[in-house]
Amino acid sequence: MKNVAVIGAGTMGNGIAHTFAQKDYKVQLIDISQASLDKGVATITKNLDRMVAKERITEEDKQRTLNNITTYTNMEEGVEYAGLVVEAATENVDLKLKIFQDLDRFCPDDTILASNTSSISITKIAAATSRPEMVIGMHFMNPVPIMKLVEIIKGYSTSQETYNMVEEISKKLGKVPVEVNDYPGFVANRILMPMINEAIETLYNGVAGVQEIDTVMKLGMAHPMGPLQLADFIGLDVCLSILNVMYDGFKNPKYAPCPLLVNMVMAGKLGVKSGEGFYDYSESRKAETVAKMFA
Ligand SMILES: NC(=O)c1ccc[n+]([C@@H]2O[C@H](COP(=O)([O-])OP(=O)(O)OC[C@H]3O[C@@H](n4cnc5c(N)ncnc54)[C@H](O)[C@@H]3O)[C@@H](O)[C@H]2O)c1
């Protein structure tokens, strides 16, 4: 399998495309927005430049990686030869169901369809296709080129053969795959999101400020990044959507999103990608923000 289509060129999609391309897969990067594709390729280029500067890869590796990526705004054209599709579009259930119906129509019969969803049921996504045994969760972590884990989620109908293929591909990417069953939040977010939500609740209740909460968790618990900073990196809209899926899925109030998180998402304060979340990422404040984060 040499051709991998990646749907969505946002935070995760460009990282997934980068990772496959660096391991010599031919990547078809597909997004409905040309601006997202341009931004995604610019991000990949910048990240590769950083790797060259650190002498982790050579200039030739960088060029080879970029040459392995082709961009498309038309899904049907992009997936024509794909052996594997990794969907990393916006976290919205109706959108994903529609994308998987389209993928099922446009992809060859033997194409494995994987979703990078953080929380939406793989079983539900699979049921939108005529090949549920070939649908699987391939949950990469952010930033994808650096983070080792891939949570591989088996839906109710996912075949062992599909699992084995995706496990092998994950290993070829230099990642460590972990097998997980399909329940809301899987493992990573079921544990991480309540912690992030509690950090936001702590801020909302006025117990401590942003930097203070993050410092407690960094220096007290040896976390490499505070939970509020991590939420900014993940995207506050993504955090809210994952909490809502767990709240609905388990019918348990412990997953209810903090009203402050809901308000920030409604106000468009989504974290790094929108330029502001718990920290300010605007150009004029970037240096100050970075200094605070590493304080
Ligand atoms: N952000 C994280 O840290 C993180 C971590 C693990 C998994 N995820 C999951 O990865 C997925 C993507 O998240 P993200 O943070 O990269 O989102 P994002 O908002 O950064 O990017 C989403 C991209 O999808 C594109 N898109 C929307 N509809 C599309 C369609 N019909 N076809 C093609 N492209 C389309 C958008 O234009 C955008 O570029 C979500 O399912 C999310 O839950 C996110």
GROMACS .gro file of C-alpha atoms and ligand atoms in nm:
model
  339
    1MET     CA    1   0.000   0.000   0.000
    2LYS     CA    2   0.169   0.319  -0.114
    3ASN     CA    3  -0.114   0.569  -0.167
    4VAL     CA    4  -0.273   0.730   0.136
    5ALA     CA    5  -0.542   0.997   0.113
    6VAL     CA    6  -0.580   1.235   0.406
    7ILE     CA    7  -0.908   1.423   0.438
    8GLY     CA    8  -0.869   1.765   0.604
    9ALA     CA    9  -0.553   1.977   0.606
   10GLY     CA   10  -0.604   2.138   0.948
   11THR     CA   11  -0.406   2.085   1.270
   12MET     CA   12  -0.414   1.705   1.250
   13GLY     CA   13  -0.448   1.649   0.874
   14ASN     CA   14  -0.127   1.832   0.786
   15GLY     CA   15   0.063   1.644   1.059
   16ILE     CA   16  -0.072   1.309   0.936
   17ALA     CA   17   0.016   1.395   0.574
   18HIS     CA   18   0.366   1.501   0.683
   19THR     CA   19   0.420   1.176   0.877
   20PHE     CA   20   0.314   0.946   0.592
   21ALA     CA   21   0.504   1.148   0.328
   22GLN     CA   22   0.824   1.139   0.532
   23LYS     CA   23   0.798   0.758   0.532
   24ASP     CA   24   0.769   0.760   0.152
   25TYR     CA   25   0.396   0.709   0.114
   26LYS     CA   26   0.236   0.905  -0.171
   27VAL     CA   27  -0.008   1.134   0.006
   28GLN     CA   28  -0.318   1.290  -0.147
   29LEU     CA   29  -0.412   1.572   0.090
   30ILE     CA   30  -0.776   1.673   0.043
   31ASP     CA   31  -0.967   1.969   0.187
   32ILE     CA   32  -1.279   2.159   0.081
   33SER     CA   33  -1.086   2.481   0.134
   34GLN     CA   34  -0.790   2.577  -0.088
   35ALA     CA   35  -0.681   2.820   0.186
   36SER     CA   36  -0.661   2.530   0.436
   37LEU     CA   37  -0.455   2.327   0.189
   38ASP     CA   38  -0.214   2.618   0.135
   39LYS     CA   39  -0.187   2.675   0.510
   40GLY     CA   40  -0.140   2.300   0.570
   41VAL     CA   41   0.145   2.271   0.318
   42ALA     CA   42   0.305   2.589   0.460
   43THR     CA   43   0.292   2.433   0.809
   44ILE     CA   44   0.447   2.107   0.684
   45THR     CA   45   0.725   2.306   0.512
   46LYS     CA   46   0.792   2.508   0.828
   47ASN     CA   47   0.801   2.192   1.043
   48LEU     CA   48   1.038   2.021   0.798
   49ASP     CA   49   1.261   2.331   0.797
   50ARG     CA   50   1.280   2.306   1.175
   51MET     CA   51   1.380   1.938   1.147
   52VAL     CA   52   1.653   2.028   0.894
   53ALA     CA   53   1.781   2.304   1.123
   54LYS     CA   54   1.802   2.052   1.409
   55GLU     CA   55   1.982   1.809   1.174
   56ARG     CA   56   1.716   1.540   1.227
   57ILE     CA   57   1.663   1.521   0.848
   58THR     CA   58   1.852   1.647   0.544
   59GLU     CA   59   1.742   1.908   0.290
   60GLU     CA   60   1.690   1.616   0.043
   61ASP     CA   61   1.462   1.439   0.294
   62LYS     CA   62   1.260   1.759   0.320
   63GLN     CA   63   1.225   1.792  -0.059
   64ARG     CA   64   1.136   1.421  -0.097
   65THR     CA   65   0.870   1.455   0.172
   66LEU     CA   66   0.715   1.762   0.007
   67ASN     CA   67   0.727   1.594  -0.336
   68ASN     CA   68   0.528   1.302  -0.193
   69ILE     CA   69   0.232   1.531  -0.116
   70THR     CA   70  -0.029   1.634  -0.374
   71THR     CA   71  -0.325   1.853  -0.279
   72TYR     CA   72  -0.688   1.828  -0.395
   73THR     CA   73  -1.013   2.011  -0.332
   74ASN     CA   74  -1.204   1.735  -0.512
   75MET     CA   75  -1.241   1.421  -0.299
   76GLU     CA   76  -1.334   1.192  -0.586
   77GLU     CA   77  -1.009   1.271  -0.770
   78GLY     CA   78  -0.797   1.258  -0.455
   79VAL     CA   79  -0.902   0.910  -0.339
   80GLU     CA   80  -0.893   0.737  -0.679
   81TYR     CA   81  -0.587   0.522  -0.599
   82ALA     CA   82  -0.592   0.529  -0.219
   83GLY     CA   83  -0.520   0.204  -0.034
   84LEU     CA   84  -0.593   0.381   0.295
   85VAL     CA   85  -0.787   0.696   0.374
   86VAL     CA   86  -0.728   0.878   0.701
   87GLU     CA   87  -1.009   1.123   0.764
   88ALA     CA   88  -0.914   1.425   0.979
   89ALA     CA   89  -1.190   1.673   0.897
   90THR     CA   90  -1.374   1.891   1.148
   91GLU     CA   91  -1.514   1.701   1.451
   92ASN     CA   92  -1.882   1.697   1.358
   93VAL     CA   93  -2.085   1.379   1.339
   94ASP     CA   94  -2.309   1.471   1.043
   95LEU     CA   95  -2.007   1.594   0.846
   96LYS     CA   96  -1.816   1.271   0.912
   97LEU     CA   97  -2.114   1.049   0.819
   98LYS     CA   98  -2.145   1.237   0.488
   99ILE     CA   99  -1.769   1.214   0.422
  100PHE     CA  100  -1.769   0.836   0.484
  101GLN     CA  101  -2.072   0.785   0.257
  102ASP     CA  102  -1.882   0.972  -0.015
  103LEU     CA  103  -1.557   0.782   0.053
  104ASP     CA  104  -1.747   0.454   0.029
  105ARG     CA  105  -1.876   0.557  -0.315
  106PHE     CA  106  -1.551   0.701  -0.453
  107CYS     CA  107  -1.281   0.467  -0.313
  108PRO     CA  108  -1.179   0.131  -0.459
  109ASP     CA  109  -1.354  -0.165  -0.292
  110ASP     CA  110  -1.045  -0.268  -0.097
  111THR     CA  111  -0.961   0.074   0.049
  112ILE     CA  112  -0.944   0.086   0.428
  113LEU     CA  113  -1.130   0.387   0.568
  114ALA     CA  114  -0.985   0.523   0.893
  115SER     CA  115  -1.103   0.817   1.101
  116ASN     CA  116  -0.886   1.029   1.328
  117THR     CA  117  -1.196   1.131   1.526
  118SER     CA  118  -1.130   1.213   1.890
  119SER     CA  119  -1.463   1.086   2.014
  120ILE     CA  120  -1.726   1.000   1.755
  121SER     CA  121  -1.831   0.635   1.746
  122ILE     CA  122  -1.639   0.435   1.486
  123THR     CA  123  -1.930   0.189   1.480
  124LYS     CA  124  -2.167   0.472   1.382
  125ILE     CA  125  -1.929   0.604   1.113
  126ALA     CA  126  -1.880   0.248   0.979
  127ALA     CA  127  -2.256   0.193   0.959
  128ALA     CA  128  -2.278   0.482   0.709
  129THR     CA  129  -2.075   0.272   0.463
  130SER     CA  130  -2.125  -0.059   0.284
  131ARG     CA  131  -1.788  -0.184   0.420
  132PRO     CA  132  -1.809  -0.155   0.802
  133GLU     CA  133  -1.549  -0.431   0.843
  134MET     CA  134  -1.296  -0.202   0.670
  135VAL     CA  135  -1.366   0.106   0.883
  136ILE     CA  136  -1.144   0.176   1.184
  137GLY     CA  137  -1.025   0.453   1.416
  138MET     CA  138  -0.668   0.573   1.372
  139HIS     CA  139  -0.632   0.833   1.645
  140PHE     CA  140  -0.305   1.023   1.613
  141MET     CA  141  -0.188   1.269   1.876
  142ASN     CA  142  -0.091   1.633   1.825
  143PRO     CA  143   0.174   1.719   1.700
  144VAL     CA  144   0.158   1.409   1.483
  145PRO     CA  145   0.519   1.404   1.350
  146ILE     CA  146   0.648   1.398   1.710
  147MET     CA  147   0.395   1.206   1.922
  148LYS     CA  148   0.448   0.829   1.927
  149LEU     CA  149   0.099   0.704   2.014
  150VAL     CA  150  -0.170   0.589   1.775
  151GLU     CA  151  -0.488   0.469   1.944
  152ILE     CA  152  -0.638   0.215   1.704
  153ILE     CA  153  -1.010   0.185   1.763
  154LYS     CA  154  -1.196  -0.126   1.660
  155GLY     CA  155  -1.560  -0.056   1.580
  156TYR     CA  156  -1.821  -0.325   1.643
  157SER     CA  157  -1.777  -0.464   1.291
  158THR     CA  158  -1.408  -0.389   1.225
  159SER     CA  159  -1.236  -0.706   1.102
  160GLN     CA  160  -0.917  -0.842   1.254
  161GLU     CA  161  -0.758  -0.820   0.907
  162THR     CA  162  -0.827  -0.444   0.891
  163TYR     CA  163  -0.689  -0.403   1.244
  164ASN     CA  164  -0.372  -0.596   1.155
  165MET     CA  165  -0.312  -0.383   0.844
  166VAL     CA  166  -0.351  -0.056   1.032
  167GLU     CA  167  -0.134  -0.179   1.319
  168GLU     CA  168   0.140  -0.270   1.071
  169ILE     CA  169   0.116   0.068   0.893
  170SER     CA  170   0.133   0.250   1.229
  171LYS     CA  171   0.453   0.063   1.313
  172LYS     CA  172   0.598   0.149   0.972
  173LEU     CA  173   0.537   0.515   1.056
  174GLY     CA  174   0.751   0.466   1.368
  175LYS     CA  175   0.446   0.496   1.596
  176VAL     CA  176   0.336   0.279   1.887
  177PRO     CA  177  -0.016   0.144   1.822
  178VAL     CA  178  -0.250   0.063   2.113
  179GLU     CA  179  -0.567  -0.142   2.060
  180VAL     CA  180  -0.880   0.014   2.204
  181ASN     CA  181  -1.251  -0.068   2.187
  182ASP     CA  182  -1.516   0.172   2.063
  183TYR     CA  183  -1.669   0.359   2.360
  184PRO     CA  184  -1.709   0.739   2.395
  185GLY     CA  185  -1.371   0.916   2.427
  186PHE     CA  186  -1.188   0.584   2.373
  187VAL     CA  187  -0.904   0.581   2.631
  188ALA     CA  188  -0.696   0.896   2.574
  189ASN     CA  189  -0.977   1.151   2.584
  190ARG     CA  190  -1.185   0.969   2.842
  191ILE     CA  191  -0.903   1.039   3.086
  192LEU     CA  192  -0.761   1.365   2.945
  193MET     CA  193  -1.081   1.566   2.884
  194PRO     CA  194  -1.223   1.547   3.239
  195MET     CA  195  -0.884   1.679   3.358
  196ILE     CA  196  -0.890   1.970   3.109
  197ASN     CA  197  -1.256   2.042   3.196
  198GLU     CA  198  -1.171   2.044   3.568
  199ALA     CA  199  -0.883   2.287   3.503
  200ILE     CA  200  -1.129   2.520   3.322
  201GLU     CA  201  -1.380   2.478   3.608
  202THR     CA  202  -1.102   2.570   3.855
  203LEU     CA  203  -1.036   2.889   3.656
  204TYR     CA  204  -1.414   2.958   3.626
  205ASN     CA  205  -1.455   2.923   4.004
  206GLY     CA  206  -1.176   3.176   4.059
  207VAL     CA  207  -0.955   2.933   4.248
  208ALA     CA  208  -0.646   3.039   4.050
  209GLY     CA  209  -0.539   3.209   3.726
  210VAL     CA  210  -0.445   3.048   3.393
  211GLN     CA  211  -0.072   3.051   3.449
  212GLU     CA  212  -0.105   2.939   3.811
  213ILE     CA  213  -0.320   2.636   3.718
  214ASP     CA  214  -0.082   2.534   3.442
  215THR     CA  215   0.222   2.582   3.667
  216VAL     CA  216   0.070   2.358   3.937
  217MET     CA  217   0.021   2.076   3.688
  218LYS     CA  218   0.359   2.123   3.516
  219LEU     CA  219   0.576   2.149   3.825
  220GLY     CA  220   0.359   1.949   4.064
  221MET     CA  221   0.263   1.658   3.841
  222ALA     CA  222   0.555   1.668   3.595
  223HIS     CA  223   0.322   1.725   3.300
  224PRO     CA  224   0.520   1.868   3.006
  225MET     CA  225   0.240   2.118   2.941
  226GLY     CA  226  -0.036   2.263   3.160
  227PRO     CA  227  -0.396   2.152   3.088
  228LEU     CA  228  -0.511   2.500   2.974
  229GLN     CA  229  -0.219   2.535   2.736
  230LEU     CA  230  -0.286   2.183   2.609
  231ALA     CA  231  -0.654   2.274   2.552
  232ASP     CA  232  -0.539   2.573   2.344
  233PHE     CA  233  -0.323   2.343   2.133
  234ILE     CA  234  -0.598   2.083   2.087
  235GLY     CA  235  -0.857   2.352   2.004
  236LEU     CA  236  -1.130   2.453   2.249
  237ASP     CA  237  -1.401   2.361   1.998
  238VAL     CA  238  -1.253   2.010   1.973
  239CYS     CA  239  -1.243   1.981   2.355
  240LEU     CA  240  -1.606   2.094   2.382
  241SER     CA  241  -1.720   1.853   2.117
  242ILE     CA  242  -1.542   1.557   2.283
  243LEU     CA  243  -1.693   1.641   2.623
  244ASN     CA  244  -2.040   1.662   2.467
  245VAL     CA  245  -1.998   1.321   2.305
  246MET     CA  246  -1.897   1.167   2.640
  247TYR     CA  247  -2.176   1.353   2.825
  248ASP     CA  248  -2.436   1.223   2.577
  249GLY     CA  249  -2.279   0.876   2.548
  250PHE     CA  250  -2.249   0.799   2.920
  251LYS     CA  251  -2.541   1.017   3.042
  252ASN     CA  252  -2.311   1.118   3.326
  253PRO     CA  253  -2.295   1.478   3.457
  254LYS     CA  254  -1.925   1.442   3.534
  255TYR     CA  255  -1.856   1.501   3.164
  256ALA     CA  256  -2.072   1.820   3.141
  257PRO     CA  257  -1.859   2.092   2.976
  258CYS     CA  258  -1.775   2.393   3.194
  259PRO     CA  259  -1.987   2.700   3.099
  260LEU     CA  260  -1.665   2.901   3.051
  261LEU     CA  261  -1.551   2.656   2.781
  262VAL     CA  262  -1.891   2.682   2.609
  263ASN     CA  263  -1.873   3.064   2.619
  264MET     CA  264  -1.519   3.078   2.482
  265VAL     CA  265  -1.612   2.854   2.188
  266MET     CA  266  -1.922   3.065   2.116
  267ALA     CA  267  -1.700   3.375   2.122
  268GLY     CA  268  -1.463   3.216   1.866
  269LYS     CA  269  -1.174   3.190   2.115
  270LEU     CA  270  -1.057   2.847   2.000
  271GLY     CA  271  -0.692   2.853   2.112
  272VAL     CA  272  -0.383   2.856   1.891
  273LYS     CA  273  -0.574   2.817   1.563
  274SER     CA  274  -0.790   3.128   1.619
  275GLY     CA  275  -0.507   3.332   1.776
  276GLU     CA  276  -0.660   3.338   2.126
  277GLY     CA  277  -0.773   3.091   2.390
  278PHE     CA  278  -0.651   3.081   2.748
  279TYR     CA  279  -0.334   3.246   2.613
  280ASP     CA  280  -0.294   3.514   2.345
  281TYR     CA  281  -0.126   3.389   2.025
  282SER     CA  282  -0.159   3.708   1.819
  283GLU     CA  283   0.166   3.818   1.654
  284SER     CA  284   0.200   4.119   1.884
  285ARG     CA  285   0.169   3.906   2.201
  286LYS     CA  286   0.343   3.587   2.086
  287ALA     CA  287   0.676   3.649   2.264
  288GLU     CA  288   0.497   3.730   2.590
  289THR     CA  289   0.277   3.419   2.556
  290VAL     CA  290   0.572   3.191   2.494
  291ALA     CA  291   0.754   3.342   2.792
  292LYS     CA  292   0.447   3.276   3.013
  293MET     CA  293   0.414   2.918   2.890
  294PHE     CA  294   0.771   2.838   2.974
  295ALA     CA  295   0.766   3.025   3.304
  296LIG     N1  296  -0.663   1.894   1.742
  296LIG     C1  297  -0.619   1.787   1.807
  296LIG     O1  298  -0.531   1.795   1.895
  296LIG     C2  299  -0.674   1.651   1.772
  296LIG     C3  300  -0.610   1.537   1.824
  296LIG     C4  301  -0.655   1.411   1.784
  296LIG     C5  302  -0.763   1.402   1.698
  296LIG     N2  303  -0.826   1.514   1.650
  296LIG     C6  304  -0.936   1.497   1.557
  296LIG     O2  305  -0.887   1.524   1.426
  296LIG     C7  306  -0.993   1.577   1.344
  296LIG     C8  307  -0.948   1.709   1.286
  296LIG     O3  308  -0.922   1.799   1.392
  296LIG     P1  309  -0.833   1.929   1.369
  296LIG     O4  310  -0.798   1.979   1.505
  296LIG     O5  311  -0.726   1.900   1.271
  296LIG     O6  312  -0.942   2.028   1.303
  296LIG     P2  313  -0.915   2.161   1.220
  296LIG     O7  314  -1.035   2.248   1.243
  296LIG     O8  315  -0.779   2.217   1.247
  296LIG     O9  316  -0.914   2.112   1.067
  296LIG     C9  317  -1.026   2.054   1.005
  296LIG    C10  318  -1.010   2.067   0.854
  296LIG    O10  319  -1.113   1.990   0.792
  296LIG    C11  320  -1.152   2.058   0.675
  296LIG     N3  321  -1.280   2.009   0.629
  296LIG    C12  322  -1.405   2.035   0.677
  296LIG     N4  323  -1.497   1.968   0.606
  296LIG    C13  324  -1.432   1.898   0.511
  296LIG    C14  325  -1.473   1.808   0.407
  296LIG     N5  326  -1.601   1.782   0.384
  296LIG     N6  327  -1.377   1.754   0.329
  296LIG    C15  328  -1.245   1.784   0.348
  296LIG     N7  329  -1.201   1.866   0.446
  296LIG    C16  330  -1.293   1.922   0.526
  296LIG    C17  331  -1.151   2.206   0.716
  296LIG    O11  332  -1.146   2.292   0.603
  296LIG    C18  333  -1.023   2.211   0.801
  296LIG    O12  334  -0.910   2.243   0.722
  296LIG    C19  335  -1.116   1.585   1.433
  296LIG    O13  336  -1.193   1.470   1.415
  296LIG    C20  337  -1.056   1.589   1.573
  296LIG    O14  338  -1.144   1.540   1.671
  296LIG    C21  339  -0.783   1.639   1.685
   0.00000   0.00000   0.00000
